[in-house]
Structure formats: structure tokens, C-alpha cells
């Protein structure tokens, strides 16, 4: 066999192996996402390159505090990135710059060290099964559940797993410490 024939056979083997490994991972496990806009500043900046974990939510529900990527409920062709604030069955009340979570008789004020802008406006919403209340970290510049309501669970694509770019901000995010 010629060197050229061996090269093309190895190249074909590499391409097939790449497709067999990369396509299922990209389709079912992880997907790239580029942040567009300032709604998540300072946690995530415009243009940052993230990897989204699409597998975890097949085994568990989203956790308060996780940053998720989801299909915008008003236009499912668009993807948004926001932080999970309210979980199914809870009532979320926003007033006086604070977020209060109520579930049954239990009520607490959310501690949000990741935000610098406490201009929240006012809102109140009770979530049904399979609904999540999400907010951007840059509250005054975020179009979120205050404007269009809860995110259905079926719209959630996944959670932020890794920030890959810019290189000086590479971060691996744990389950709920986004």
C-alpha cells in the first residue's frame, strides 16, 4: 500500500471516530454557548464562551442558584441565560430590592452575593409544577421572569458547566455555585 493510501485510510478512520464520539456528546451531553448581552454581568460578560451541561437535568431537577440556558418562552428559536431563583411550587415575591421565597409556611429572603444592582422592581408569582422563575444577575438590564413569567421545564437546555473563554476567566462551575 502507498503512503498516500495509508494517509487517507487513517484520515477516514479519524473522521469516523470523531463523528462517532463528538456528535453524540454535542447532541446529548454538552453544547457550546456564547453569552450575548449584559443581563448576567458581572457573573458572565458579553462574548464569553461557555459549555452547557445538557445531561444533568435528565437525572435531577435544576437547583436554585444555578445558571441555565433555555429557550425563551416568547420565541423558542432564541436562547437566554439566567439564574434559577424560584422552584416549582414556590411563590416568589420581589419588593424593596429583595427576593422573598415562600413554600407553604416557610419563607426566606434570598441571599444573592453575585448581584450588585438591587433595582428589582416589584413582582409576585406562584410557580406550578415544572416551572422555574429566573432572573439575570444584572437586574436593571435583564429581560427575565419579571417580564414574561416562568420558564417551563421543557424549555431548559442545560446548566452552565464551564467558562472556556476568555482564558483569564476559565471556570468550572459546580452544581449550584455558578
PDB file of C-alpha atoms in Angstrom:
ATOM      1  CA  UNK A   1       0.000   0.000   0.000  1.00  0.00           C
ATOM      2  CA  UNK A   2       1.207   3.504  -0.793  1.00  0.00           C
ATOM      3  CA  UNK A   3       1.887   6.176   1.768  1.00  0.00           C
ATOM      4  CA  UNK A   4      -0.934   8.252   0.270  1.00  0.00           C
ATOM      5  CA  UNK A   5      -3.418   5.361   0.597  1.00  0.00           C
ATOM      6  CA  UNK A   6      -2.420   4.821   4.240  1.00  0.00           C
ATOM      7  CA  UNK A   7      -2.783   8.516   4.949  1.00  0.00           C
ATOM      8  CA  UNK A   8      -6.309   8.652   3.516  1.00  0.00           C
ATOM      9  CA  UNK A   9      -7.325   5.468   5.366  1.00  0.00           C
ATOM     10  CA  UNK A  10      -6.038   6.963   8.635  1.00  0.00           C
ATOM     11  CA  UNK A  11      -7.767  10.249   7.866  1.00  0.00           C
ATOM     12  CA  UNK A  12     -11.055   8.451   7.164  1.00  0.00           C
ATOM     13  CA  UNK A  13     -10.693   6.445  10.393  1.00  0.00           C
ATOM     14  CA  UNK A  14     -10.038   9.688  12.316  1.00  0.00           C
ATOM     15  CA  UNK A  15     -13.094  11.399  10.777  1.00  0.00           C
ATOM     16  CA  UNK A  16     -15.381   8.434  11.555  1.00  0.00           C
ATOM     17  CA  UNK A  17     -14.083   8.193  15.109  1.00  0.00           C
ATOM     18  CA  UNK A  18     -14.528  11.944  15.588  1.00  0.00           C
ATOM     19  CA  UNK A  19     -18.126  11.800  14.330  1.00  0.00           C
ATOM     20  CA  UNK A  20     -18.937   8.764  16.498  1.00  0.00           C
ATOM     21  CA  UNK A  21     -17.583  10.499  19.615  1.00  0.00           C
ATOM     22  CA  UNK A  22     -18.264  14.214  19.062  1.00  0.00           C
ATOM     23  CA  UNK A  23     -21.764  14.163  17.554  1.00  0.00           C
ATOM     24  CA  UNK A  24     -23.465  12.269  20.422  1.00  0.00           C
ATOM     25  CA  UNK A  25     -21.628  14.359  23.027  1.00  0.00           C
ATOM     26  CA  UNK A  26     -22.641  17.584  21.291  1.00  0.00           C
ATOM     27  CA  UNK A  27     -26.227  16.416  20.813  1.00  0.00           C
ATOM     28  CA  UNK A  28     -26.908  14.928  24.249  1.00  0.00           C
ATOM     29  CA  UNK A  29     -24.197  15.824  26.757  1.00  0.00           C
ATOM     30  CA  UNK A  30     -22.625  19.256  26.268  1.00  0.00           C
ATOM     31  CA  UNK A  31     -23.056  22.173  23.906  1.00  0.00           C
ATOM     32  CA  UNK A  32     -21.193  25.428  23.356  1.00  0.00           C
ATOM     33  CA  UNK A  33     -22.936  28.727  24.109  1.00  0.00           C
ATOM     34  CA  UNK A  34     -21.743  32.299  23.618  1.00  0.00           C
ATOM     35  CA  UNK A  35     -23.094  34.914  26.023  1.00  0.00           C
ATOM     36  CA  UNK A  36     -24.838  37.727  24.185  1.00  0.00           C
ATOM     37  CA  UNK A  37     -25.732  40.838  26.153  1.00  0.00           C
ATOM     38  CA  UNK A  38     -25.171  42.227  29.627  1.00  0.00           C
ATOM     39  CA  UNK A  39     -28.026  40.670  31.623  1.00  0.00           C
ATOM     40  CA  UNK A  40     -25.663  38.376  33.576  1.00  0.00           C
ATOM     41  CA  UNK A  41     -22.874  40.889  34.343  1.00  0.00           C
ATOM     42  CA  UNK A  42     -20.738  40.595  36.473  1.00  0.00           C
ATOM     43  CA  UNK A  43     -21.059  36.782  36.544  1.00  0.00           C
ATOM     44  CA  UNK A  44     -20.918  36.381  32.761  1.00  0.00           C
ATOM     45  CA  UNK A  45     -19.782  39.015  30.268  1.00  0.00           C
ATOM     46  CA  UNK A  46     -20.894  39.562  26.683  1.00  0.00           C
ATOM     47  CA  UNK A  47     -18.920  37.322  24.306  1.00  0.00           C
ATOM     48  CA  UNK A  48     -17.816  34.725  26.852  1.00  0.00           C
ATOM     49  CA  UNK A  49     -17.696  31.153  25.556  1.00  0.00           C
ATOM     50  CA  UNK A  50     -19.422  28.590  27.778  1.00  0.00           C
ATOM     51  CA  UNK A  51     -20.044  24.847  27.714  1.00  0.00           C
ATOM     52  CA  UNK A  52     -23.552  23.831  28.732  1.00  0.00           C
ATOM     53  CA  UNK A  53     -24.184  20.539  30.561  1.00  0.00           C
ATOM     54  CA  UNK A  54     -27.270  19.047  28.886  1.00  0.00           C
ATOM     55  CA  UNK A  55     -27.144  15.704  30.686  1.00  0.00           C
ATOM     56  CA  UNK A  56     -27.604  16.514  34.394  1.00  0.00           C
ATOM     57  CA  UNK A  57     -31.255  17.539  34.138  1.00  0.00           C
ATOM     58  CA  UNK A  58     -32.165  14.107  32.786  1.00  0.00           C
ATOM     59  CA  UNK A  59     -31.296  12.795  36.266  1.00  0.00           C
ATOM     60  CA  UNK A  60     -32.190  15.685  38.569  1.00  0.00           C
ATOM     61  CA  UNK A  61     -34.080  18.968  38.702  1.00  0.00           C
ATOM     62  CA  UNK A  62     -32.460  22.416  38.419  1.00  0.00           C
ATOM     63  CA  UNK A  63     -31.229  23.840  41.729  1.00  0.00           C
ATOM     64  CA  UNK A  64     -31.722  27.401  42.961  1.00  0.00           C
ATOM     65  CA  UNK A  65     -28.649  29.463  42.119  1.00  0.00           C
ATOM     66  CA  UNK A  66     -27.635  27.502  39.019  1.00  0.00           C
ATOM     67  CA  UNK A  67     -27.191  29.449  35.806  1.00  0.00           C
ATOM     68  CA  UNK A  68     -29.157  27.849  32.991  1.00  0.00           C
ATOM     69  CA  UNK A  69     -29.542  28.237  29.253  1.00  0.00           C
ATOM     70  CA  UNK A  70     -33.102  27.868  27.985  1.00  0.00           C
ATOM     71  CA  UNK A  71     -35.377  28.601  25.074  1.00  0.00           C
ATOM     72  CA  UNK A  72     -37.063  31.984  25.512  1.00  0.00           C
ATOM     73  CA  UNK A  73     -40.755  31.248  26.244  1.00  0.00           C
ATOM     74  CA  UNK A  74     -41.975  34.022  23.902  1.00  0.00           C
ATOM     75  CA  UNK A  75     -39.757  32.903  20.992  1.00  0.00           C
ATOM     76  CA  UNK A  76     -38.314  29.368  21.325  1.00  0.00           C
ATOM     77  CA  UNK A  77     -35.853  29.996  18.485  1.00  0.00           C
ATOM     78  CA  UNK A  78     -33.873  32.244  20.884  1.00  0.00           C
ATOM     79  CA  UNK A  79     -31.746  31.061  23.792  1.00  0.00           C
ATOM     80  CA  UNK A  80     -31.376  33.008  27.059  1.00  0.00           C
ATOM     81  CA  UNK A  81     -29.029  32.621  30.019  1.00  0.00           C
ATOM     82  CA  UNK A  82     -30.332  33.407  33.529  1.00  0.00           C
ATOM     83  CA  UNK A  83     -30.055  32.271  37.144  1.00  0.00           C
ATOM     84  CA  UNK A  84     -32.659  29.947  38.718  1.00  0.00           C
ATOM     85  CA  UNK A  85     -34.349  31.843  41.560  1.00  0.00           C
ATOM     86  CA  UNK A  86     -37.683  30.081  42.114  1.00  0.00           C
ATOM     87  CA  UNK A  87     -38.519  26.372  42.008  1.00  0.00           C
ATOM     88  CA  UNK A  88     -41.800  24.574  41.240  1.00  0.00           C
ATOM     89  CA  UNK A  89     -44.460  25.095  43.920  1.00  0.00           C
ATOM     90  CA  UNK A  90     -42.858  28.225  45.380  1.00  0.00           C
ATOM     91  CA  UNK A  91     -44.162  31.779  45.456  1.00  0.00           C
ATOM     92  CA  UNK A  92     -41.607  34.436  44.571  1.00  0.00           C
ATOM     93  CA  UNK A  93     -42.204  37.957  45.816  1.00  0.00           C
ATOM     94  CA  UNK A  94     -39.960  40.824  44.765  1.00  0.00           C
ATOM     95  CA  UNK A  95     -40.243  44.101  46.670  1.00  0.00           C
ATOM     96  CA  UNK A  96     -37.913  46.663  48.203  1.00  0.00           C
ATOM     97  CA  UNK A  97     -34.846  45.315  46.416  1.00  0.00           C
ATOM     98  CA  UNK A  98     -35.233  41.823  47.882  1.00  0.00           C
ATOM     99  CA  UNK A  99     -36.429  38.443  46.641  1.00  0.00           C
ATOM    100  CA  UNK A 100     -38.565  36.521  49.130  1.00  0.00           C
ATOM    101  CA  UNK A 101     -39.254  32.820  48.539  1.00  0.00           C
ATOM    102  CA  UNK A 102     -42.305  31.196  50.115  1.00  0.00           C
ATOM    103  CA  UNK A 103     -43.124  27.488  50.119  1.00  0.00           C
ATOM    104  CA  UNK A 104     -46.071  26.585  52.328  1.00  0.00           C
ATOM    105  CA  UNK A 105     -45.461  28.209  55.715  1.00  0.00           C
ATOM    106  CA  UNK A 106     -41.716  28.570  55.138  1.00  0.00           C
ATOM    107  CA  UNK A 107     -40.485  31.951  53.945  1.00  0.00           C
ATOM    108  CA  UNK A 108     -36.973  33.343  53.498  1.00  0.00           C
ATOM    109  CA  UNK A 109     -35.174  36.235  51.846  1.00  0.00           C
ATOM    110  CA  UNK A 110     -32.775  35.132  49.147  1.00  0.00           C
ATOM    111  CA  UNK A 111     -29.091  35.922  49.761  1.00  0.00           C
ATOM    112  CA  UNK A 112     -27.630  36.977  46.406  1.00  0.00           C
ATOM    113  CA  UNK A 113     -23.958  37.927  46.763  1.00  0.00           C
ATOM    114  CA  UNK A 114     -23.488  37.749  42.971  1.00  0.00           C
ATOM    115  CA  UNK A 115     -25.604  40.841  42.236  1.00  0.00           C
ATOM    116  CA  UNK A 116     -24.559  44.451  42.567  1.00  0.00           C
ATOM    117  CA  UNK A 117     -27.764  46.079  41.300  1.00  0.00           C
ATOM    118  CA  UNK A 118     -30.689  45.726  43.686  1.00  0.00           C
ATOM    119  CA  UNK A 119     -33.097  47.585  41.401  1.00  0.00           C
ATOM    120  CA  UNK A 120     -35.587  44.729  41.113  1.00  0.00           C
ATOM    121  CA  UNK A 121     -38.925  46.470  40.697  1.00  0.00           C
ATOM    122  CA  UNK A 122     -41.876  44.544  42.080  1.00  0.00           C
ATOM    123  CA  UNK A 123     -43.353  41.178  41.110  1.00  0.00           C
ATOM    124  CA  UNK A 124     -45.089  38.187  42.599  1.00  0.00           C
ATOM    125  CA  UNK A 125     -45.577  34.797  41.005  1.00  0.00           C
ATOM    126  CA  UNK A 126     -46.584  31.344  42.204  1.00  0.00           C
ATOM    127  CA  UNK A 127     -44.954  28.568  40.212  1.00  0.00           C
ATOM    128  CA  UNK A 128     -46.740  25.424  39.080  1.00  0.00           C
ATOM    129  CA  UNK A 129     -45.163  22.013  38.638  1.00  0.00           C
ATOM    130  CA  UNK A 130     -42.380  22.148  36.043  1.00  0.00           C
ATOM    131  CA  UNK A 131     -41.970  25.947  36.187  1.00  0.00           C
ATOM    132  CA  UNK A 132     -38.902  27.969  37.157  1.00  0.00           C
ATOM    133  CA  UNK A 133     -38.503  31.666  37.963  1.00  0.00           C
ATOM    134  CA  UNK A 134     -35.269  33.059  36.512  1.00  0.00           C
ATOM    135  CA  UNK A 135     -33.524  36.414  36.825  1.00  0.00           C
ATOM    136  CA  UNK A 136     -30.451  37.967  35.280  1.00  0.00           C
ATOM    137  CA  UNK A 137     -27.686  38.985  37.669  1.00  0.00           C
ATOM    138  CA  UNK A 138     -27.663  42.494  36.178  1.00  0.00           C
ATOM    139  CA  UNK A 139     -31.263  43.099  37.201  1.00  0.00           C
ATOM    140  CA  UNK A 140     -31.764  46.566  35.697  1.00  0.00           C
ATOM    141  CA  UNK A 141     -30.589  45.309  32.272  1.00  0.00           C
ATOM    142  CA  UNK A 142     -32.273  41.900  32.246  1.00  0.00           C
ATOM    143  CA  UNK A 143     -35.360  40.702  30.425  1.00  0.00           C
ATOM    144  CA  UNK A 144     -36.415  37.804  32.636  1.00  0.00           C
ATOM    145  CA  UNK A 145     -39.282  36.153  34.540  1.00  0.00           C
ATOM    146  CA  UNK A 146     -40.346  39.533  35.912  1.00  0.00           C
ATOM    147  CA  UNK A 147     -41.354  40.487  32.358  1.00  0.00           C
ATOM    148  CA  UNK A 148     -42.595  37.238  30.800  1.00  0.00           C
ATOM    149  CA  UNK A 149     -43.224  34.808  33.652  1.00  0.00           C
ATOM    150  CA  UNK A 150     -41.923  31.375  34.481  1.00  0.00           C
ATOM    151  CA  UNK A 151     -39.749  29.178  32.275  1.00  0.00           C
ATOM    152  CA  UNK A 152     -41.296  25.772  31.550  1.00  0.00           C
ATOM    153  CA  UNK A 153     -39.009  22.868  32.399  1.00  0.00           C
ATOM    154  CA  UNK A 154     -39.214  21.657  28.777  1.00  0.00           C
ATOM    155  CA  UNK A 155     -37.544  24.899  27.613  1.00  0.00           C
ATOM    156  CA  UNK A 156     -34.429  24.329  29.739  1.00  0.00           C
ATOM    157  CA  UNK A 157     -31.458  23.235  27.641  1.00  0.00           C
ATOM    158  CA  UNK A 158     -28.940  22.797  30.458  1.00  0.00           C
ATOM    159  CA  UNK A 159     -26.759  24.431  33.075  1.00  0.00           C
ATOM    160  CA  UNK A 160     -23.507  26.292  32.666  1.00  0.00           C
ATOM    161  CA  UNK A 161     -20.684  23.838  33.284  1.00  0.00           C
ATOM    162  CA  UNK A 162     -17.512  25.591  32.090  1.00  0.00           C
ATOM    163  CA  UNK A 163     -16.435  29.058  31.002  1.00  0.00           C
ATOM    164  CA  UNK A 164     -13.714  28.474  28.397  1.00  0.00           C
ATOM    165  CA  UNK A 165     -13.110  31.966  27.095  1.00  0.00           C
ATOM    166  CA  UNK A 166     -11.659  34.439  27.838  1.00  0.00           C
ATOM    167  CA  UNK A 167      -8.693  32.404  29.002  1.00  0.00           C
ATOM    168  CA  UNK A 168      -8.083  34.524  32.107  1.00  0.00           C
ATOM    169  CA  UNK A 169     -11.632  33.690  33.334  1.00  0.00           C
ATOM    170  CA  UNK A 170     -11.706  29.909  32.709  1.00  0.00           C
ATOM    171  CA  UNK A 171     -14.009  28.449  35.359  1.00  0.00           C
ATOM    172  CA  UNK A 172     -15.539  25.055  36.124  1.00  0.00           C
ATOM    173  CA  UNK A 173     -18.896  25.519  37.858  1.00  0.00           C
ATOM    174  CA  UNK A 174     -20.065  23.063  40.498  1.00  0.00           C
ATOM    175  CA  UNK A 175     -23.683  22.012  40.915  1.00  0.00           C
ATOM    176  CA  UNK A 176     -25.031  25.239  42.418  1.00  0.00           C
ATOM    177  CA  UNK A 177     -22.092  27.602  42.837  1.00  0.00           C
ATOM    178  CA  UNK A 178     -22.398  29.342  39.470  1.00  0.00           C
TER     179      UNK A 178
END
